[in-house]
C-alpha positions as a printed NumPy array, in Angstrom:
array([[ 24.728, -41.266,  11.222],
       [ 24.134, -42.945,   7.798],
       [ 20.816, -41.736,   5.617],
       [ 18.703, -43.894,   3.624],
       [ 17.292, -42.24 ,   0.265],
       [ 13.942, -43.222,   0.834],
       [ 12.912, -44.106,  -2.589],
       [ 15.754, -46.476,  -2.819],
       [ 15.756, -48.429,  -0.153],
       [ 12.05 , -49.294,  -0.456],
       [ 11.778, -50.49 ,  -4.078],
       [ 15.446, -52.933,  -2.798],
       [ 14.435, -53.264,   0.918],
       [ 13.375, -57.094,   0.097],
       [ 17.182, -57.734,  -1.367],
       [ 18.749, -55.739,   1.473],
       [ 17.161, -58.548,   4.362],
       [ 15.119, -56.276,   6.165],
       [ 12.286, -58.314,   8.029],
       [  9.307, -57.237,   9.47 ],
       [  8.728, -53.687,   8.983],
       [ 12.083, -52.227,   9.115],
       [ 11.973, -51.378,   5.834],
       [  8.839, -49.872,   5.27 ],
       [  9.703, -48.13 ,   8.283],
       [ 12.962, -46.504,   7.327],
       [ 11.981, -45.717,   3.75 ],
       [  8.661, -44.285,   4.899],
       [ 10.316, -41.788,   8.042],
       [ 13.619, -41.184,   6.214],
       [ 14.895, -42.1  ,   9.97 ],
       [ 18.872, -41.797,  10.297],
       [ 20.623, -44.792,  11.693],
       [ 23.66 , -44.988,  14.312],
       [ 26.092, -47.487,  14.423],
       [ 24.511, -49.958,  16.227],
       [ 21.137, -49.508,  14.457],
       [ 23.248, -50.624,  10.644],
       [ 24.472, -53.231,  12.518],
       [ 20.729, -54.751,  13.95 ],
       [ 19.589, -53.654,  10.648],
       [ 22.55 , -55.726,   8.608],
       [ 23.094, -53.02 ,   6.579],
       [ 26.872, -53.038,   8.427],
       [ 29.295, -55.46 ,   9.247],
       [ 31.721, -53.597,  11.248],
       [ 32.195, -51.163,  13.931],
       [ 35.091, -48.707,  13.86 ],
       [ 35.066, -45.994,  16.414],
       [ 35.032, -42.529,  14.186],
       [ 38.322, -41.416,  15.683],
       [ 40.241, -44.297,  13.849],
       [ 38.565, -43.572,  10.74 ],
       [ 41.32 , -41.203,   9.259],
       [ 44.058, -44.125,  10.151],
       [ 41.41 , -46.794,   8.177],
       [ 41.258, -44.322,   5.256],
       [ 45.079, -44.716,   4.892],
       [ 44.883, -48.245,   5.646],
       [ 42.305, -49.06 ,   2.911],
       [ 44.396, -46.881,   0.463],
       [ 47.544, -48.615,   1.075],
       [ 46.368, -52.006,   1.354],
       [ 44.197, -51.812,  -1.953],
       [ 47.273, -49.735,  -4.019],
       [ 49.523, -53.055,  -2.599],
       [ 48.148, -55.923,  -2.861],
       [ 47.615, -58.282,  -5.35 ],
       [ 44.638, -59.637,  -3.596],
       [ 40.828, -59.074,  -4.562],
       [ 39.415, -55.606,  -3.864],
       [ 37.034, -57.5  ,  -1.315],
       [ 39.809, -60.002,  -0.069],
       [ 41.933, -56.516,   0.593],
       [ 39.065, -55.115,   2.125],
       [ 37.72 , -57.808,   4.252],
       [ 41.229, -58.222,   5.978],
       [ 41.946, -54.456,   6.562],
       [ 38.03 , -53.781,   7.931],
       [ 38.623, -57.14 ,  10.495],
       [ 41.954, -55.423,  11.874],
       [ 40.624, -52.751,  12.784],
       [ 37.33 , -53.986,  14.116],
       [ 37.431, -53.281,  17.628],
       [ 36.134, -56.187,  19.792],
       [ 36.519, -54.222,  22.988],
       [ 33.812, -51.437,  21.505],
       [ 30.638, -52.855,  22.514],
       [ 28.   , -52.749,  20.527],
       [ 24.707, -53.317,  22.912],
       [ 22.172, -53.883,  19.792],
       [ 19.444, -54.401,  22.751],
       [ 19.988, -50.812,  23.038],
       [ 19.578, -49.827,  19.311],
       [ 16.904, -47.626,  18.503],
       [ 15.821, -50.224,  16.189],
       [ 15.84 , -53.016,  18.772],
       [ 14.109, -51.081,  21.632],
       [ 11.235, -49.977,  19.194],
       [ 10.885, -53.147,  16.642],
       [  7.711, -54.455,  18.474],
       [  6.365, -50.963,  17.322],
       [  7.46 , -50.763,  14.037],
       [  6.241, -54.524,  13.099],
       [  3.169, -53.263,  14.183],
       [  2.719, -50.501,  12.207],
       [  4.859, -50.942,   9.039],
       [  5.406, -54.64 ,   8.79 ],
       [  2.295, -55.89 ,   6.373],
       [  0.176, -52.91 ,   5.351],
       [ -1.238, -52.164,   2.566],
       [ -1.282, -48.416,   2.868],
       [ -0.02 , -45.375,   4.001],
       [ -3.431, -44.747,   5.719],
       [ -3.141, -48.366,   7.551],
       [  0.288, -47.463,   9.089],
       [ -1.14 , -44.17 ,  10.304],
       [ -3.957, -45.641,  11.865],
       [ -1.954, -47.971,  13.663],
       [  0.017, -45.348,  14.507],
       [ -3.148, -42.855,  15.874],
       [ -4.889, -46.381,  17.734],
       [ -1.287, -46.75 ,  19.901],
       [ -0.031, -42.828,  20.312],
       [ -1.787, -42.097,  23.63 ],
       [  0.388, -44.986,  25.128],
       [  3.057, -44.601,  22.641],
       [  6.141, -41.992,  22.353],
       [  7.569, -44.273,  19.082],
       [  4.042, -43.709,  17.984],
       [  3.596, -39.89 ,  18.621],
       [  7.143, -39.247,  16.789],
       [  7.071, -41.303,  13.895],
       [  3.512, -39.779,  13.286],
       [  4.964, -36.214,  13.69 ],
       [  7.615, -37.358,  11.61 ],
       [  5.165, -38.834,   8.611],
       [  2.989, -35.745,   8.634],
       [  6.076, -33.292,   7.874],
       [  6.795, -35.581,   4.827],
       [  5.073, -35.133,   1.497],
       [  1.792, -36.964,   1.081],
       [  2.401, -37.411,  -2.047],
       [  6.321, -39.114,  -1.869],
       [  4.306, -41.13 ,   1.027],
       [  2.443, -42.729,  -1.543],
       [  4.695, -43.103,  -4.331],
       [  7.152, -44.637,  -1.957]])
């Protein structure tokens, strides 16, 4: 699970590539992301099952205290060994991906936090995206709604 500080990530969410209303989204809900949700997203570039990530700890440490390569070059070549092909990552099945026709809808273009929520209320009878992200906005502060 990775966490985006919501102020953050919405005043930068044009640098970071998000299209649509991925952005808005995320920095609005505070929503966590899985692995293959910061992959659809771009925020990541690999996948490395957790229980190797003690092993890429060492590997980073030892590769970076030993080489007389770039940070990134070291980096780069350690992250790519131990990217495992055979892990699939489905992004069809990414929370992201499943829901993004949703979340255009409602985040992607408005000019308010009112207009999302009324896009929201017009779709939550047919909607479970819709219901949840509304429960979600209403236990957020009104006022960080707005400022964000």
């Amino acid at each position: 699970t990775w966490w985006i500080p919501r102020l953050n990530l919405y005043r930068d969410r044009q640098r970071k590539g998000f299209v649509g209303g991925v952005g808005n989204y995320l920095a609005l809900t505070g929503a966590r992301l899985k692995g293959d949700d910061l992959i659809y997203a771009g925020i990541a570039t690999h996948f490395i099952p957790s229980e190797r990530l003690n092993e890429l700890k060492l590997a980073l440490i030892d590769a970076t205290n030993n080489s007389t390569q770039s940070l990134g070059d070291c980096v780069a070549g350690v992250l790519m060994s131990f990217h495992d092909e055979k892990v699939n990552v489905d992004l069809d099945k990414a929370f992201l991906s499943k829901n993004r026709k949703e979340i255009d809808q409602a985040f992607d273009g408005k000019q308010s936090v009112e207009d999302i929520v009324s896009t929201l209320e017009s779709v939550k009878s047919d909607s479970q995206f819709a219901k949840t992200t509304l429960d979600t906005l209403k236990q957020m502060s009104p006022t960080s709604l707005k400022v964000t």
